[in-house]
């Protein structure tokens, strides 16, 4: 059976002391966690090492929010997959719409980042999702299909099955506008069917596909109860320990 996962994407929020405080609160709140969901947090790069020390022997796992598209060398300001792996992180968020949009990340770049992540024994949390205009013009399925085809569908099955996918409609990210459970289910089922066609039934059945976009304590239960929604990628609500716990317990 595929795993239910709740991952928190902190984005460019919290200083190191603030981040450490948030992690300590979370560790406290989740100290008696007996649920089956995998729990992941993705703080900024500068926090990874310290956060890793705080979550040792807890049920929380660590992710980075990005990695470089090159292995090493003269790329001022970049952080490589090997550097991330050495902090103790196990996951890397890739393909987030904010990075696609503000940092012009192309399919080619994202495929390269995915491959480097995998080569360093890190699991990508790979995001896909349409813009509002694409949904309004009924292009949402075609958009998501293209995003998969030009990136992770180029991977061999043995690599693809190490991924976690996140469907994040761009119009729902940070807007308070959430996809309806039906809209989420419809798209997740569509993505799973594409995986059946590209790889096989078993790969599709085992793939965790998270929903992201204004997922909060008051809508998580309904979203997560959809057959093909395997948890969430949480932005804003992951910055409040109580809210993040409530979503995990949804
Ligand atoms: P949000 O962000 O929950 O604040 O909408 C989700 C995301 O960008 O991963």
CSV table of C-alpha atoms and ligand atoms in Angstrom, one decimal:
chain,number,residue,atom,x,y,z
A,1,UNK,CA,0.0,0.0,0.0
A,2,UNK,CA,1.2,3.5,-0.8
A,3,UNK,CA,2.1,5.8,2.1
A,4,UNK,CA,0.1,8.8,3.3
A,5,UNK,CA,2.5,11.8,3.7
A,6,UNK,CA,2.2,15.3,5.1
A,7,UNK,CA,5.1,17.5,4.1
A,8,UNK,CA,5.6,21.1,5.3
A,9,UNK,CA,7.2,23.6,2.9
A,10,UNK,CA,8.4,26.5,5.0
A,11,UNK,CA,9.5,28.5,1.9
A,12,UNK,CA,11.7,31.6,2.8
A,13,UNK,CA,10.3,31.9,6.3
A,14,UNK,CA,11.9,31.8,9.8
A,15,UNK,CA,15.4,32.8,10.9
A,16,UNK,CA,17.4,29.9,12.4
A,17,UNK,CA,16.3,30.6,16.0
A,18,UNK,CA,12.7,30.9,14.9
A,19,UNK,CA,13.0,27.7,12.9
A,20,UNK,CA,14.5,25.8,15.8
A,21,UNK,CA,11.7,27.0,18.1
A,22,UNK,CA,9.1,25.8,15.6
A,23,UNK,CA,10.8,22.4,15.3
A,24,UNK,CA,11.0,22.0,19.0
A,25,UNK,CA,7.2,22.7,19.3
A,26,UNK,CA,6.5,20.2,16.6
A,27,UNK,CA,8.7,17.5,18.2
A,28,UNK,CA,6.8,18.1,21.5
A,29,UNK,CA,3.4,18.0,19.9
A,30,UNK,CA,4.2,14.9,18.0
A,31,UNK,CA,6.1,13.1,20.7
A,32,UNK,CA,3.3,10.5,21.1
A,33,UNK,CA,2.4,10.3,17.4
A,34,UNK,CA,1.4,6.8,16.5
A,35,UNK,CA,-0.2,7.5,13.1
A,36,UNK,CA,0.7,6.0,9.9
A,37,UNK,CA,1.4,9.1,7.9
A,38,UNK,CA,5.0,10.0,7.0
A,39,UNK,CA,5.9,13.5,8.3
A,40,UNK,CA,8.4,15.7,6.4
A,41,UNK,CA,9.5,19.3,7.0
A,42,UNK,CA,11.4,21.4,4.5
A,43,UNK,CA,13.1,24.4,6.2
A,44,UNK,CA,15.5,26.8,4.4
A,45,UNK,CA,19.0,25.4,3.6
A,46,UNK,CA,20.6,27.3,6.5
A,47,UNK,CA,18.5,25.3,9.0
A,48,UNK,CA,19.0,21.8,7.7
A,49,UNK,CA,21.9,20.7,9.8
A,50,UNK,CA,20.5,22.1,13.1
A,51,UNK,CA,17.0,20.8,12.4
A,52,UNK,CA,18.4,17.4,11.6
A,53,UNK,CA,19.9,17.3,15.0
A,54,UNK,CA,16.6,18.3,16.6
A,55,UNK,CA,14.6,15.6,14.9
A,56,UNK,CA,16.9,12.6,15.4
A,57,UNK,CA,14.8,9.7,16.8
A,58,UNK,CA,11.5,11.4,16.1
A,59,UNK,CA,8.9,10.6,13.5
A,60,UNK,CA,9.8,13.7,11.5
A,61,UNK,CA,11.9,13.6,8.4
A,62,UNK,CA,13.9,16.3,6.6
A,63,UNK,CA,13.7,17.8,3.2
A,64,UNK,CA,15.4,20.7,1.3
A,65,UNK,CA,13.3,23.1,-0.8
A,66,UNK,CA,15.6,23.0,-3.9
A,67,UNK,CA,19.0,21.8,-5.1
A,68,UNK,CA,21.5,22.9,-7.8
A,69,UNK,CA,21.3,21.6,-11.3
A,70,UNK,CA,25.1,21.0,-11.3
A,71,UNK,CA,27.1,18.5,-9.3
A,72,UNK,CA,29.7,21.0,-7.9
A,73,UNK,CA,32.1,23.8,-8.9
A,74,UNK,CA,31.9,27.4,-9.8
A,75,UNK,CA,28.2,28.1,-9.2
A,76,UNK,CA,28.2,30.9,-6.6
A,77,UNK,CA,25.3,30.7,-4.2
A,78,UNK,CA,24.1,27.2,-5.2
A,79,UNK,CA,23.7,24.2,-2.9
A,80,UNK,CA,24.3,20.8,-4.4
A,81,UNK,CA,22.4,17.5,-3.8
A,82,UNK,CA,25.5,16.0,-2.2
A,83,UNK,CA,25.7,18.9,0.3
A,84,UNK,CA,22.0,18.4,1.1
A,85,UNK,CA,22.5,14.7,1.6
A,86,UNK,CA,25.4,15.4,4.0
A,87,UNK,CA,23.1,17.4,6.3
A,88,UNK,CA,20.9,14.3,7.0
A,89,UNK,CA,18.0,15.4,4.8
A,90,UNK,CA,16.3,12.6,2.9
A,91,UNK,CA,14.0,14.5,0.5
A,92,UNK,CA,14.2,17.5,-1.9
A,93,UNK,CA,11.2,19.5,-3.2
A,94,UNK,CA,11.6,20.1,-6.9
A,95,UNK,CA,9.5,21.7,-9.5
A,96,UNK,CA,7.5,24.0,-7.2
A,97,UNK,CA,5.6,26.5,-9.2
A,98,UNK,CA,7.3,29.4,-7.4
A,99,UNK,CA,10.7,28.1,-8.7
A,100,UNK,CA,9.3,27.5,-12.1
A,101,UNK,CA,7.9,31.0,-12.3
A,102,UNK,CA,10.4,33.2,-10.4
A,103,UNK,CA,13.6,31.4,-11.3
A,104,UNK,CA,12.6,30.2,-14.8
A,105,UNK,CA,13.2,26.5,-14.1
A,106,UNK,CA,12.6,24.6,-17.2
A,107,UNK,CA,11.7,20.9,-17.6
A,108,UNK,CA,15.2,20.2,-18.7
A,109,UNK,CA,16.7,21.8,-15.5
A,110,UNK,CA,14.2,20.0,-13.3
A,111,UNK,CA,15.0,16.7,-14.9
A,112,UNK,CA,18.7,17.3,-14.2
A,113,UNK,CA,18.0,18.3,-10.6
A,114,UNK,CA,15.9,15.2,-10.2
A,115,UNK,CA,18.7,13.0,-11.5
A,116,UNK,CA,21.3,14.6,-9.2
A,117,UNK,CA,18.9,14.2,-6.2
A,118,UNK,CA,18.4,10.5,-6.9
A,119,UNK,CA,22.2,10.0,-7.5
A,120,UNK,CA,22.7,11.3,-4.0
A,121,UNK,CA,20.1,8.9,-2.4
A,122,UNK,CA,17.6,11.7,-1.9
A,123,UNK,CA,13.9,11.3,-2.8
A,124,UNK,CA,12.4,14.1,-4.8
A,125,UNK,CA,9.0,15.5,-3.9
A,126,UNK,CA,8.2,16.6,-7.4
A,127,UNK,CA,5.5,19.3,-7.9
A,128,UNK,CA,3.2,19.8,-10.9
A,129,UNK,CA,0.1,21.9,-11.4
A,130,UNK,CA,-1.7,24.3,-13.7
A,131,UNK,CA,-2.3,28.1,-13.6
A,132,UNK,CA,-5.8,29.5,-13.2
A,133,UNK,CA,-6.0,30.5,-16.9
A,134,UNK,CA,-5.1,26.9,-17.9
A,135,UNK,CA,-7.9,25.5,-15.7
A,136,UNK,CA,-10.4,28.1,-17.0
A,137,UNK,CA,-9.6,27.1,-20.5
A,138,UNK,CA,-9.8,23.3,-19.7
A,139,UNK,CA,-6.1,22.9,-20.3
A,140,UNK,CA,-5.3,21.7,-16.7
A,141,UNK,CA,-5.0,18.0,-17.6
A,142,UNK,CA,-2.9,18.7,-20.7
A,143,UNK,CA,-0.6,21.0,-18.7
A,144,UNK,CA,0.0,18.5,-16.0
A,145,UNK,CA,0.6,15.8,-18.6
A,146,UNK,CA,3.2,17.9,-20.4
A,147,UNK,CA,4.9,18.8,-17.1
A,148,UNK,CA,5.3,15.1,-16.3
A,149,UNK,CA,6.3,14.1,-19.9
A,150,UNK,CA,9.1,16.7,-20.1
A,151,UNK,CA,10.6,15.8,-16.7
A,152,UNK,CA,10.1,12.7,-14.5
A,153,UNK,CA,8.4,10.5,-17.2
A,154,UNK,CA,11.9,10.5,-18.8
A,155,UNK,CA,13.2,8.5,-15.8
A,156,UNK,CA,13.5,4.7,-15.8
A,157,UNK,CA,10.9,3.0,-13.6
A,158,UNK,CA,13.5,2.1,-11.0
A,159,UNK,CA,14.1,5.9,-10.4
A,160,UNK,CA,10.5,7.1,-11.0
A,161,UNK,CA,9.3,4.8,-8.2
A,162,UNK,CA,11.5,6.7,-5.6
A,163,UNK,CA,9.5,9.9,-6.2
A,164,UNK,CA,6.7,11.5,-4.3
A,165,UNK,CA,4.5,13.6,-6.5
A,166,UNK,CA,2.6,16.7,-5.4
A,167,UNK,CA,-0.3,18.2,-7.4
A,168,UNK,CA,-0.4,21.9,-6.6
A,169,UNK,CA,-2.8,24.0,-8.7
A,170,UNK,CA,-1.0,27.3,-8.8
A,171,UNK,CA,-4.3,29.2,-8.3
A,172,UNK,CA,-4.6,27.6,-4.9
A,173,UNK,CA,-1.1,28.2,-3.5
A,174,UNK,CA,-1.1,30.8,-0.8
A,175,UNK,CA,-4.4,32.2,-2.0
A,176,UNK,CA,-6.7,30.6,0.5
A,177,UNK,CA,-8.6,29.3,-2.5
A,178,UNK,CA,-8.5,25.5,-2.2
A,179,UNK,CA,-9.3,22.9,-4.9
A,180,UNK,CA,-12.5,21.2,-4.1
A,181,UNK,CA,-12.1,17.5,-3.0
A,182,UNK,CA,-13.7,16.5,-6.3
A,183,UNK,CA,-11.2,18.6,-8.3
A,184,UNK,CA,-8.3,17.2,-6.4
A,185,UNK,CA,-9.6,13.6,-6.7
A,186,UNK,CA,-10.2,14.0,-10.5
A,187,UNK,CA,-6.7,15.3,-11.1
A,188,UNK,CA,-5.0,12.8,-8.9
A,189,UNK,CA,-6.8,9.9,-10.6
A,190,UNK,CA,-5.8,11.4,-14.0
A,191,UNK,CA,-2.1,11.5,-12.9
A,192,UNK,CA,-2.3,8.0,-11.6
A,193,UNK,CA,-3.7,6.8,-14.9
A,194,UNK,CA,-0.9,8.5,-16.8
A,195,UNK,CA,1.6,6.6,-14.6
A,196,UNK,CA,-0.3,3.3,-15.5
A,197,UNK,CA,0.1,4.2,-19.1
A,198,UNK,CA,3.8,5.2,-18.9
A,199,UNK,CA,5.0,2.6,-16.4
A,200,UNK,CA,2.5,0.1,-15.0
A,201,UNK,CA,-0.4,-0.5,-12.5
A,202,UNK,CA,1.9,-1.4,-9.6
A,203,UNK,CA,4.0,1.7,-10.0
A,204,UNK,CA,0.9,3.8,-10.2
A,205,UNK,CA,-0.7,2.1,-7.2
A,206,UNK,CA,2.4,2.6,-5.0
A,207,UNK,CA,3.0,6.3,-5.9
A,208,UNK,CA,2.1,8.8,-3.2
A,209,UNK,CA,0.5,11.8,-4.8
A,210,UNK,CA,0.1,14.7,-2.4
A,211,UNK,CA,-2.3,17.7,-2.8
A,212,UNK,CA,-0.9,21.2,-2.2
A,213,UNK,CA,-2.6,24.6,-2.2
A,214,UNK,CA,-4.2,26.3,0.8
A,215,UNK,CA,-4.5,22.9,2.7
A,216,UNK,CA,-5.5,23.8,6.2
A,217,UNK,CA,-6.8,22.0,9.3
A,218,UNK,CA,-10.4,22.8,8.3
A,219,UNK,CA,-10.2,21.2,4.8
A,220,UNK,CA,-7.5,18.5,5.2
A,221,UNK,CA,-9.8,15.7,6.3
A,222,UNK,CA,-12.0,16.0,3.3
A,223,UNK,CA,-9.1,16.3,0.8
A,224,UNK,CA,-7.2,13.4,2.4
A,225,UNK,CA,-10.3,11.1,2.3
A,226,UNK,CA,-10.3,11.2,-1.5
A,227,UNK,CA,-9.2,7.8,-2.9
A,228,UNK,CA,-6.2,9.1,-4.9
A,229,UNK,CA,-5.1,11.9,-2.5
A,230,UNK,CA,-2.3,10.5,-0.4
A,231,UNK,CA,-1.7,13.5,1.9
A,232,UNK,CA,-0.5,17.1,1.4
A,233,UNK,CA,2.3,19.5,0.8
A,234,UNK,CA,1.5,22.3,3.2
A,235,UNK,CA,2.9,25.9,2.9
A,236,UNK,CA,1.4,28.5,5.2
A,237,UNK,CA,-0.1,26.1,7.7
A,238,UNK,CA,3.2,24.3,8.3
A,239,UNK,CA,4.5,27.4,10.0
A,240,UNK,CA,2.2,26.9,12.9
A,241,UNK,CA,3.0,23.8,14.9
A,242,UNK,CA,-0.6,23.3,16.1
A,243,UNK,CA,-2.0,23.6,12.6
A,244,UNK,CA,0.6,21.3,11.1
A,245,UNK,CA,-0.2,18.7,13.8
A,246,UNK,CA,-3.9,19.1,13.1
A,247,UNK,CA,-3.3,18.4,9.4
A,248,UNK,CA,-1.2,15.4,10.2
A,249,UNK,CA,-4.0,14.0,12.4
A,250,UNK,CA,-6.6,14.7,9.7
B,1,LIG,P1,0.1,27.0,0.8
B,1,LIG,O1,1.4,26.5,-0.1
B,1,LIG,O2,-0.3,25.8,1.6
B,1,LIG,O3,0.6,28.1,1.6
B,1,LIG,O4,-1.0,27.3,-0.2
B,1,LIG,C1,1.5,25.2,-0.6
B,1,LIG,C2,2.8,25.1,-1.3
B,1,LIG,O5,3.2,26.0,-2.0
B,1,LIG,O6,3.5,24.0,-1.3
